[in-house]
Tab-separated table of C-alpha atoms in Angstrom:
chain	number	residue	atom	x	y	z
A	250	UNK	CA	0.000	0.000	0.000
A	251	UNK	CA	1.482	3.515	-1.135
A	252	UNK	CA	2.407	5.306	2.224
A	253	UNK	CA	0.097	8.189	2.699
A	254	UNK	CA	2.040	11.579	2.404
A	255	UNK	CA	-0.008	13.644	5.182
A	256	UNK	CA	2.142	13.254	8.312
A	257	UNK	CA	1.091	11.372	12.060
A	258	UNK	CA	-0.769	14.190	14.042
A	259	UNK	CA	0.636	13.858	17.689
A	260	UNK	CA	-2.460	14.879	20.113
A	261	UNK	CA	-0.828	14.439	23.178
A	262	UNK	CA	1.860	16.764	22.255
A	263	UNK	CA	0.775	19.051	19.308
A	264	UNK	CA	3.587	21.859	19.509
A	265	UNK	CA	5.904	22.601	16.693
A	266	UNK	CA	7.966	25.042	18.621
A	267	UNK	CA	7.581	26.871	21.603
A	268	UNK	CA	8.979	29.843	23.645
A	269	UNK	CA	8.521	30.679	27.032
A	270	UNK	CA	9.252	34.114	28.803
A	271	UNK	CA	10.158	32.591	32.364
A	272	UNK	CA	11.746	30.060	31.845
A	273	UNK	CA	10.663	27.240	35.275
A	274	UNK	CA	13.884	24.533	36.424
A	275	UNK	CA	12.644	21.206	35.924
A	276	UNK	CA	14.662	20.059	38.644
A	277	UNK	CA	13.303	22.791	41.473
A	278	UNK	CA	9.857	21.492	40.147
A	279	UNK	CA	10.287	17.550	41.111
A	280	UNK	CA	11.733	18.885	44.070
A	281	UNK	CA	8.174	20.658	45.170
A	282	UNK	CA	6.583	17.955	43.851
A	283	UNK	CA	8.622	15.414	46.397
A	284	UNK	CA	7.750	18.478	49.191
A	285	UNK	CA	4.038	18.276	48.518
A	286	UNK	CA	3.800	14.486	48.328
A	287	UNK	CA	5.084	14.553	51.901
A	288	UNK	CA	2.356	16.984	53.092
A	289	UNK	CA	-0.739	15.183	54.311
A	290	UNK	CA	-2.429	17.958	55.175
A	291	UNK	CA	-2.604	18.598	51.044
A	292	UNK	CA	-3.459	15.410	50.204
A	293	UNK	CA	-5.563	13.944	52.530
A	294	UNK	CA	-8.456	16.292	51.191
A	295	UNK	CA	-8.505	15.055	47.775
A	296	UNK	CA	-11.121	12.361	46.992
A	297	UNK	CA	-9.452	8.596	47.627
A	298	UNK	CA	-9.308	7.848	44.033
A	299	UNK	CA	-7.682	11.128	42.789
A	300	UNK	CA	-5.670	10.887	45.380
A	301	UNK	CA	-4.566	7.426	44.163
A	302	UNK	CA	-3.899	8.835	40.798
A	303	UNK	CA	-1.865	11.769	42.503
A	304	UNK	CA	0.811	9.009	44.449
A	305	UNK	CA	0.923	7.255	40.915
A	306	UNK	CA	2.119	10.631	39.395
A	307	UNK	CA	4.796	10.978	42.170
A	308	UNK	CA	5.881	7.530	41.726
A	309	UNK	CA	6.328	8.095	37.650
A	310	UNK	CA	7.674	11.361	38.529
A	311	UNK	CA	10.222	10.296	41.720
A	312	UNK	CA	10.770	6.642	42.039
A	313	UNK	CA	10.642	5.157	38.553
A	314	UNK	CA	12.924	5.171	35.270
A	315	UNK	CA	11.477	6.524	32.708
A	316	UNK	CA	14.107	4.063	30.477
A	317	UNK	CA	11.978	1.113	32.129
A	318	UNK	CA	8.646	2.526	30.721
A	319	UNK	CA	7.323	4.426	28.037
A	320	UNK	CA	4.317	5.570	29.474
A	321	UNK	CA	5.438	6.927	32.865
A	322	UNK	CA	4.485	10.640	33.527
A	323	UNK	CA	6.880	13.189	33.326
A	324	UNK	CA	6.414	16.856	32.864
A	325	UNK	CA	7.096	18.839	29.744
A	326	UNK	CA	8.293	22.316	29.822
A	327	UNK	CA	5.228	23.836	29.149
A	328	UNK	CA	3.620	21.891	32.294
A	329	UNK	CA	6.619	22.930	34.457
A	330	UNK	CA	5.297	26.367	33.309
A	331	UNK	CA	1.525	25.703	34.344
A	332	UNK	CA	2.710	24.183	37.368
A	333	UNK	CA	4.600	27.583	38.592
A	334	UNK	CA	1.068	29.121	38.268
A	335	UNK	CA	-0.473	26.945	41.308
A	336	UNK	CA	-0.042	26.784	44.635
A	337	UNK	CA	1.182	24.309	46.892
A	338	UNK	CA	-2.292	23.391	48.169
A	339	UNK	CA	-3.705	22.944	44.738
A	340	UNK	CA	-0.638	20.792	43.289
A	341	UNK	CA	-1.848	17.413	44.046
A	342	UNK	CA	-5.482	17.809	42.162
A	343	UNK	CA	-3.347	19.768	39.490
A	344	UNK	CA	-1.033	16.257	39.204
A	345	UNK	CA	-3.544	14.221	39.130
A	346	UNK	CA	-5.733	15.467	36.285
A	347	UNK	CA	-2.618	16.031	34.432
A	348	UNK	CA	-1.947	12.563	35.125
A	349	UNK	CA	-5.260	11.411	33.359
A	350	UNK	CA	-4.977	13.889	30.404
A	351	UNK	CA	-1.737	12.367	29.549
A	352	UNK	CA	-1.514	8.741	30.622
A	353	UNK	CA	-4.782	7.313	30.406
A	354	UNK	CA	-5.314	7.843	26.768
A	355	UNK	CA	-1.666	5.748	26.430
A	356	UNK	CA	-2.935	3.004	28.871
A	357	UNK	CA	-6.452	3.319	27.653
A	358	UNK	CA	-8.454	3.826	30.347
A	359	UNK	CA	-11.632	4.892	30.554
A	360	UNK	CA	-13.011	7.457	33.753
A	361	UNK	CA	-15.972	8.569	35.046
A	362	UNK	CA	-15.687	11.416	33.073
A	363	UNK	CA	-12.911	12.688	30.122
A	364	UNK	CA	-9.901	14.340	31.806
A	365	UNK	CA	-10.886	16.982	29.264
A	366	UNK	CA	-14.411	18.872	28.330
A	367	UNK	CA	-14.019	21.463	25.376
A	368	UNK	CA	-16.940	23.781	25.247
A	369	UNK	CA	-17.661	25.814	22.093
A	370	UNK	CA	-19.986	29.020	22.353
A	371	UNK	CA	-20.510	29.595	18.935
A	372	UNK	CA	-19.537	27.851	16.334
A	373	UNK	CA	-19.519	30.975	13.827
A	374	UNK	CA	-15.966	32.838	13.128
A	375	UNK	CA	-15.742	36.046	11.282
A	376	UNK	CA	-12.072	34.249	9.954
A	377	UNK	CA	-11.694	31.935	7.158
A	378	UNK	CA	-8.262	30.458	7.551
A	379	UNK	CA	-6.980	28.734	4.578
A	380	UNK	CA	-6.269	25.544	7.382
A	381	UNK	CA	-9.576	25.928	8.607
A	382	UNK	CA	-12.617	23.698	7.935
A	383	UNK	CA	-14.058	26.872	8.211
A	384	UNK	CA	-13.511	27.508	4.686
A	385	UNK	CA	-15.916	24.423	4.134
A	386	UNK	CA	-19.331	26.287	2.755
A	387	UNK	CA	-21.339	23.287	3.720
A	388	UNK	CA	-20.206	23.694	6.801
A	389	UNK	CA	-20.633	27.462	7.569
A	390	UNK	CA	-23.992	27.486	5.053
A	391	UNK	CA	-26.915	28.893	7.743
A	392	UNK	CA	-29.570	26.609	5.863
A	393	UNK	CA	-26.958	23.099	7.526
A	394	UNK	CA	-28.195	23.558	10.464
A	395	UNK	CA	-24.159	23.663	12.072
A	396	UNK	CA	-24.154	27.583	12.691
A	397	UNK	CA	-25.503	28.887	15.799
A	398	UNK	CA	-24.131	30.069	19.433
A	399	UNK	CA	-24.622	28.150	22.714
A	400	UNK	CA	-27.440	29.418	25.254
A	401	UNK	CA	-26.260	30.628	28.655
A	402	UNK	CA	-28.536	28.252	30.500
A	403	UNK	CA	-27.091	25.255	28.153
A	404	UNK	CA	-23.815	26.718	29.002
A	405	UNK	CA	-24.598	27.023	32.712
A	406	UNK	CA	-25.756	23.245	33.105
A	407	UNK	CA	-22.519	21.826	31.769
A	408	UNK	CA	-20.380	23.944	33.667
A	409	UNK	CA	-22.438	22.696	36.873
A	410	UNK	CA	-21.396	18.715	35.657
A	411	UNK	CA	-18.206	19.013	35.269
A	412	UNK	CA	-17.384	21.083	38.204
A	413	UNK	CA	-15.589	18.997	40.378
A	414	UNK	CA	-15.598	16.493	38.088
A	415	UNK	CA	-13.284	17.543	35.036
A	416	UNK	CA	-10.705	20.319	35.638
A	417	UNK	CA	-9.634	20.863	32.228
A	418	UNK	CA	-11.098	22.757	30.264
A	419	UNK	CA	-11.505	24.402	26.873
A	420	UNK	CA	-13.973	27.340	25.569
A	421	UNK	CA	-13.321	26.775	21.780
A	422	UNK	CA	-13.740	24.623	19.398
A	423	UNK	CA	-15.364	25.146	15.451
A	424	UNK	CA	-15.798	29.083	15.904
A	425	UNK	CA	-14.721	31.825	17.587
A	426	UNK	CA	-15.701	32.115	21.176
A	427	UNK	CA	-15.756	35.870	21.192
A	428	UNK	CA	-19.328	36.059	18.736
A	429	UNK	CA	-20.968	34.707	21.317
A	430	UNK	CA	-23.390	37.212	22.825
A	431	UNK	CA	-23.490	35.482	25.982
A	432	UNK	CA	-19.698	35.356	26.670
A	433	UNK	CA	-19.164	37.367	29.236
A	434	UNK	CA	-21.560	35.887	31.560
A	435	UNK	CA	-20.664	32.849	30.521
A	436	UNK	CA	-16.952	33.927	31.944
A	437	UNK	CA	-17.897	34.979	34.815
A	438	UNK	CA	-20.172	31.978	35.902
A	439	UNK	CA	-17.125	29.729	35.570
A	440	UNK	CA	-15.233	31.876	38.242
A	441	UNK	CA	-13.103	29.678	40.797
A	442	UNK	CA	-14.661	26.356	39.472
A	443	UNK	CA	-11.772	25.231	37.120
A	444	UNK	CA	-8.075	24.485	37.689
A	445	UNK	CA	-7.003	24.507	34.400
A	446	UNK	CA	-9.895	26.635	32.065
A	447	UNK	CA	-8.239	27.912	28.601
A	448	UNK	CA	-10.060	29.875	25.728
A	449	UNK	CA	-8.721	30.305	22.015
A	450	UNK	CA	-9.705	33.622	20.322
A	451	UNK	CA	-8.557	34.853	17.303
A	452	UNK	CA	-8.339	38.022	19.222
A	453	UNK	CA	-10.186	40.585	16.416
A	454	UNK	CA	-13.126	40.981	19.068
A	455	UNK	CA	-11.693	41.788	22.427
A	456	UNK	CA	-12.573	44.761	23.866
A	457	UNK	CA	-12.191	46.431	27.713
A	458	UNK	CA	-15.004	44.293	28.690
A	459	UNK	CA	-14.356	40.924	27.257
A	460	UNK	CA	-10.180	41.849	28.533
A	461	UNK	CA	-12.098	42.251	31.747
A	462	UNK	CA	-13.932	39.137	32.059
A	463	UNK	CA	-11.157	36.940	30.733
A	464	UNK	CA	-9.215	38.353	33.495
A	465	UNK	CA	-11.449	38.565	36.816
A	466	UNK	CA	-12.845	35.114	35.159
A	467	UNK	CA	-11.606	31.344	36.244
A	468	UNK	CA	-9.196	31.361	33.227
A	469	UNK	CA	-6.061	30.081	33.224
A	470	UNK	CA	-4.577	30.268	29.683
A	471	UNK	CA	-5.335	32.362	26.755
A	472	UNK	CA	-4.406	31.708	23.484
A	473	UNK	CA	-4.829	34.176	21.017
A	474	UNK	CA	-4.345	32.589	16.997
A	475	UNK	CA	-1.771	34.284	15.198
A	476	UNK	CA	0.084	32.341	12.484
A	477	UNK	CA	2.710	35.302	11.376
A	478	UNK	CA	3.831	38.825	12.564
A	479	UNK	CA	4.094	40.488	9.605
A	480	UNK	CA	1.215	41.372	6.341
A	481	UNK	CA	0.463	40.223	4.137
A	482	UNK	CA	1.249	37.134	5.557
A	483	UNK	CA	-0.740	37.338	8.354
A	484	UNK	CA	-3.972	38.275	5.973
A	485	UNK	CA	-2.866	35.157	3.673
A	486	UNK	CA	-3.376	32.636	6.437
A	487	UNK	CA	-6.266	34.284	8.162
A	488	UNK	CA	-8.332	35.638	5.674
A	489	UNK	CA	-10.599	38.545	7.078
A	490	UNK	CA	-8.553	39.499	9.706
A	491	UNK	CA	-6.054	42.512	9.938
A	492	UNK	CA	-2.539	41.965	11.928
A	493	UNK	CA	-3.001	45.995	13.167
A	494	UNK	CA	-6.448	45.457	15.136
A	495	UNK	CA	-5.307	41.634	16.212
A	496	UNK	CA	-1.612	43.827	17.255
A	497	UNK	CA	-3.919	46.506	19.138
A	498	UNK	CA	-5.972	44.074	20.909
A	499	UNK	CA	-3.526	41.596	22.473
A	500	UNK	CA	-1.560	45.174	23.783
A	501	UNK	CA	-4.755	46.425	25.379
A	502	UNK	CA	-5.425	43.056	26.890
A	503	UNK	CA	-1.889	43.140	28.214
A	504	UNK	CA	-2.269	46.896	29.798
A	505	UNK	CA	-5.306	46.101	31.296
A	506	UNK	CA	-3.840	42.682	32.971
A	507	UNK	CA	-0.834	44.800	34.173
A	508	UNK	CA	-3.019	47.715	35.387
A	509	UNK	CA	-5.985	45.474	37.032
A	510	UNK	CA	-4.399	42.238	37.699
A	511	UNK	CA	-0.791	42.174	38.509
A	512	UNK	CA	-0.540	39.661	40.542
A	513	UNK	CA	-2.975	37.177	38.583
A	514	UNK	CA	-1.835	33.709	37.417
A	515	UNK	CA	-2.847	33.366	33.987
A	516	UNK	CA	-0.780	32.321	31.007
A	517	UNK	CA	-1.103	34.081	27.819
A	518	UNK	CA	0.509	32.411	24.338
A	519	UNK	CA	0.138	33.588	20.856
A	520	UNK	CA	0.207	30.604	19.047
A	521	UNK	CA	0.172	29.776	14.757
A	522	UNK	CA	-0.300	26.959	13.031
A	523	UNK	CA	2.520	25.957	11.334
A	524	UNK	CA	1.636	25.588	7.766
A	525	UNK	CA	4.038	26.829	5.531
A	526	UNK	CA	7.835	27.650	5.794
A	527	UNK	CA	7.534	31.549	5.266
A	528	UNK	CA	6.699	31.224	9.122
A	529	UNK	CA	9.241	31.834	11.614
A	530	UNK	CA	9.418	31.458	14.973
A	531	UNK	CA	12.234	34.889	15.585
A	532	UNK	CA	9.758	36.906	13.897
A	533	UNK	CA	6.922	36.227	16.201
A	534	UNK	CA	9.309	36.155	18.781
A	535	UNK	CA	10.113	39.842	17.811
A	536	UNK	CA	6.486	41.168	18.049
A	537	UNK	CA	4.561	39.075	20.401
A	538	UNK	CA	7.525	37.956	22.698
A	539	UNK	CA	6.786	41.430	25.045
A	540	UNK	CA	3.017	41.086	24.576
A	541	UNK	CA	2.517	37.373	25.820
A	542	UNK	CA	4.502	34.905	28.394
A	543	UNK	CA	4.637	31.900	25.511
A	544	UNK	CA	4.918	32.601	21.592
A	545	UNK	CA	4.653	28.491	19.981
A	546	UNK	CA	3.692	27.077	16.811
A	547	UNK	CA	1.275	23.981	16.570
A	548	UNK	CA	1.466	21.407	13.764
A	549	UNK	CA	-0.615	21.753	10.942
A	550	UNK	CA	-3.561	18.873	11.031
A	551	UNK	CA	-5.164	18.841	7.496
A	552	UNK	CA	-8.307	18.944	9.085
A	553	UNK	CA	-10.321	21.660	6.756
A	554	UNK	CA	-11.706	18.573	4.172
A	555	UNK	CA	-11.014	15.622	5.770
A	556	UNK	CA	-14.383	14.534	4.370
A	557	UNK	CA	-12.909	15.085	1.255
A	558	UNK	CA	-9.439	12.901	1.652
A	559	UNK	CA	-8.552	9.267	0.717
A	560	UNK	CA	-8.593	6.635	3.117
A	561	UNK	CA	-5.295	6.114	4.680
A	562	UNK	CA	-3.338	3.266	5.937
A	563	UNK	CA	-3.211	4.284	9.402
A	564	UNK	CA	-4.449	1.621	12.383
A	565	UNK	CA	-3.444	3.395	15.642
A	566	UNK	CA	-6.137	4.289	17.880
A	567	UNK	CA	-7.127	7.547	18.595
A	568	UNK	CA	-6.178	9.019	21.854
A	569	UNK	CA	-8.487	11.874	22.059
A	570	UNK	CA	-11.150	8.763	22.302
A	571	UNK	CA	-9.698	8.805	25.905
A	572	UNK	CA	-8.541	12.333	26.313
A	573	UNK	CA	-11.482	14.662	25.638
A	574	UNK	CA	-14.898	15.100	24.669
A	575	UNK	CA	-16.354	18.204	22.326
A	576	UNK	CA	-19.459	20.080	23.383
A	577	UNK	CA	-21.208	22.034	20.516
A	578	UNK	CA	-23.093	25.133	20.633
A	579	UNK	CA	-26.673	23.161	20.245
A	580	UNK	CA	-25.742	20.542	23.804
A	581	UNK	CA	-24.319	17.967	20.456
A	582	UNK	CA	-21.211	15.555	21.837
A	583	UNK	CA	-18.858	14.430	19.586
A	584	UNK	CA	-15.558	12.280	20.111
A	585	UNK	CA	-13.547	15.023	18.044
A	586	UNK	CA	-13.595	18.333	16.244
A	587	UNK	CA	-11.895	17.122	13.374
A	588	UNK	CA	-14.980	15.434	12.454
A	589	UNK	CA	-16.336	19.223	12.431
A	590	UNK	CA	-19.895	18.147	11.157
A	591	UNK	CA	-20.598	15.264	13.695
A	592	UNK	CA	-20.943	12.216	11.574
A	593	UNK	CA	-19.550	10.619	14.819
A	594	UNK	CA	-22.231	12.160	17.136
A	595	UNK	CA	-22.276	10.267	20.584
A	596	UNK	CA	-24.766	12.142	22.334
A	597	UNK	CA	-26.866	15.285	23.371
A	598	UNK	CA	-26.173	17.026	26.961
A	599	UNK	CA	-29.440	18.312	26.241
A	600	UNK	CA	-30.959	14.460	26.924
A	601	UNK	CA	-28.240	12.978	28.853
A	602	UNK	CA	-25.528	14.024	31.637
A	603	UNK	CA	-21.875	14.212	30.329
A	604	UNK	CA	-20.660	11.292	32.298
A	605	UNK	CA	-23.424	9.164	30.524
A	606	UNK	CA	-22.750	10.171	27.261
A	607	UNK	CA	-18.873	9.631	28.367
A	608	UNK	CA	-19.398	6.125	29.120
A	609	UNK	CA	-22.292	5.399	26.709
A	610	UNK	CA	-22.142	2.264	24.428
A	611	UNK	CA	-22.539	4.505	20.809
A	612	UNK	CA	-18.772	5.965	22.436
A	613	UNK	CA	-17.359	2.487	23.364
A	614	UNK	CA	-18.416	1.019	20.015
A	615	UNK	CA	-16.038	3.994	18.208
A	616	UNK	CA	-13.456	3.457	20.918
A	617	UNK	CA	-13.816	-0.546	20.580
A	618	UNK	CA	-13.001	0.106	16.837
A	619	UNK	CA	-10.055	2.010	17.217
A	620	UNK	CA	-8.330	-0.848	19.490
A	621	UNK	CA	-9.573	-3.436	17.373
A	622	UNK	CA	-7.474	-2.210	14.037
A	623	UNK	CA	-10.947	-1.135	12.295
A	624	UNK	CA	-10.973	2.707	12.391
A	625	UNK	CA	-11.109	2.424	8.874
A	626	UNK	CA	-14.254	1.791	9.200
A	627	UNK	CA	-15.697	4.856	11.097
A	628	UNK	CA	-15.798	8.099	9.400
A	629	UNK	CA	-13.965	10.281	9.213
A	630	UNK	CA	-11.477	8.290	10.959
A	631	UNK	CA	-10.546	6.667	7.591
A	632	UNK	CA	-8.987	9.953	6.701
A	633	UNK	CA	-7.639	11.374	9.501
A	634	UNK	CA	-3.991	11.314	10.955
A	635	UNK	CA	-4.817	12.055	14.393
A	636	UNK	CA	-3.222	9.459	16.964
């Protein structure tokens, strides 16, 4: 069989490149993480099976080498980073939902609930980016049915299931979270609920109020989409939007977190998608490197017609099966967003709670297909590179 040219997208680890400000040691980290382990007055409040999961993470992380196992944790530089941002008191729930993001999809094991709940309120951008299923008309046509922005009350009820039950999440996913009329509520209603809450914008629609919310708000990391510092070839990539008002915005979100919120522990990151080799990394380092605490580049998924690409050769499971589950604007659950139009659907959170529709047998029978060597069969898993 001819080898399919479209290279292995890595899930678990989807950076290209990546720059950080402050730079964290590794070593002082595993030595906090050997202090807090020691400190039953942090751990004994975590739930018995968490905290199970957290003394598995120290054992990967402190007793164990990593030569003698593949899938032992360890911690990446961009998670030494996030772990600088927490206290000692909230380290062990922070290790052990970490732990479950990144080594339960390897060891496939299925939770109560996905270590990982991406919300999107709205799935309508104002961007067409040539790597964007976006630029898909069936997809963005009104008359589909896939265009629309998630209620506040919809938004509210999810939020109140997977508090305390997930603590990673995502407010993105097919569109641009900013169009949403209800997003500043919705911001504010998921205030101290979250240890690790991140939203993607595309940045062309903040403004002092929306800087405001993200800020007094339970986020933790902001990405704002920028694939190039200089025109045209930021305009190339993302068609409709202008580098000048994305520039503008990011450096009034920045004044208003050094103003307002000094002492706040968010994470900000411009990040592109690497897609073609006019990008590079010391030009984005030159004008976001000031603005932001992490400039990166992803890897390009060809994602934007996957509906539209060959069957490939590929038999590996899919980790996000295990990783994360997708929440669209009308309560629809689906296993992944690179199936953008939901052939996959596993469920409504309008009919059903997210840890049934987690665990339901519609999700196993995808996930049973993936171990068995069949994801052929399931589409669009016949055509995607996602691992």
């Amino acid at each position: 069989m001819k080898k399919d040219p479209r290279p292995i997208y890595q899930k678990q680890n989807s950076f290209h490149e990546i720059k950080h400000k402050q730079k964290n040691s590794l070593a002082a980290t595993i030595d906090r993480v050997a202090d807090v382990r020691q400190r039953d007055d942090l751990v004994s409040k975590m739930s018995e099976s968490h905290r199970e999961i957290f003394n598995q993470a120290c054992k990967d992380l402190l007793d164990s080498d990593p030569s003698d196992n593949p899938t032992l944790f360890s911690l990446s530089p961009s998670v030494v980073e996030e772990i600088a941002t927490y206290s000692d008191s909230e380290l062990p729930r922070y290790l052990a939902h970490r732990y479950r993001y990144e080594i339960y999809p390897q060891l496939k094991i299925l939770d109560a609930y996905p270590p990982y709940l991406q919300i999107e309120p709205s799935s309508i951008c104002n961007f067409r980016c040539v790597f964007c299923f976006e630029t898909d008309p069936t997809f963005t046509e009104k008359s589909n049915g896939f265009m629309g922005q998630m209620t506040l009350d919809l938004f509210k009820n999810i939020i109140d299931q997977a508090e305390g039950n997930i603590e990673f999440i995502s407010l993105a996913s097919r569109g641009e979270p900013m169009i949403c009329k209800d997003i500043v509520p919705m911001l504010e209603y998921t205030r101290g609920k979250f240890l690790n809450l991140k939203i993607n914008t595309n940045a062309s629609l903040l403004d002092e109020e929306k800087c405001h919310a993200i800020l007094s708000g339970g986020v933790k990391t902001i990405v704002f989409s920028a694939d190039a510092a200089e025109e045209p070839l930021y305009s190339k990539f993302r068609v409709n939007g202008k580098l000048s008002v994305i520039l503008e915005n990011i450096e009034l979100f920045q004044k208003i977190r050094q103003a307002n919120y000094p002492d706040l522990s968010i994470i900000t990151r411009v990040s592109g998608v690497k897609f073609s080799d006019e990008q590079d990394m010391d030009s984005m380092q030159k004008v976001w490197g000031d603005l932001v605490d992490q400039v990166a580049f992803v890897q390009y998924n060809p994602w934007e017609n996957v509906y539209n690409q060959p069957a490939n050769n590929l038999d590996k499971a899919c980790s996000d099966l295990w990783r994360r589950m997708f929440v669209w604007w009308d309560g629809k659950a689906n296993p992944c967003d690179v199936d953008y139009k939901s052939t996959l659907c596993v469920g409504s959170s309008n009919d059903h709670r997210l840890d049934e529709i987690w665990q339901s047998s519609i999700y196993r029978e995808i996930r049973d297909a993936h171990i068995n060597n069949k994801r052929q069969n399931k589409n669009p898993c016949t055509a995607c590179t996602v691992v």
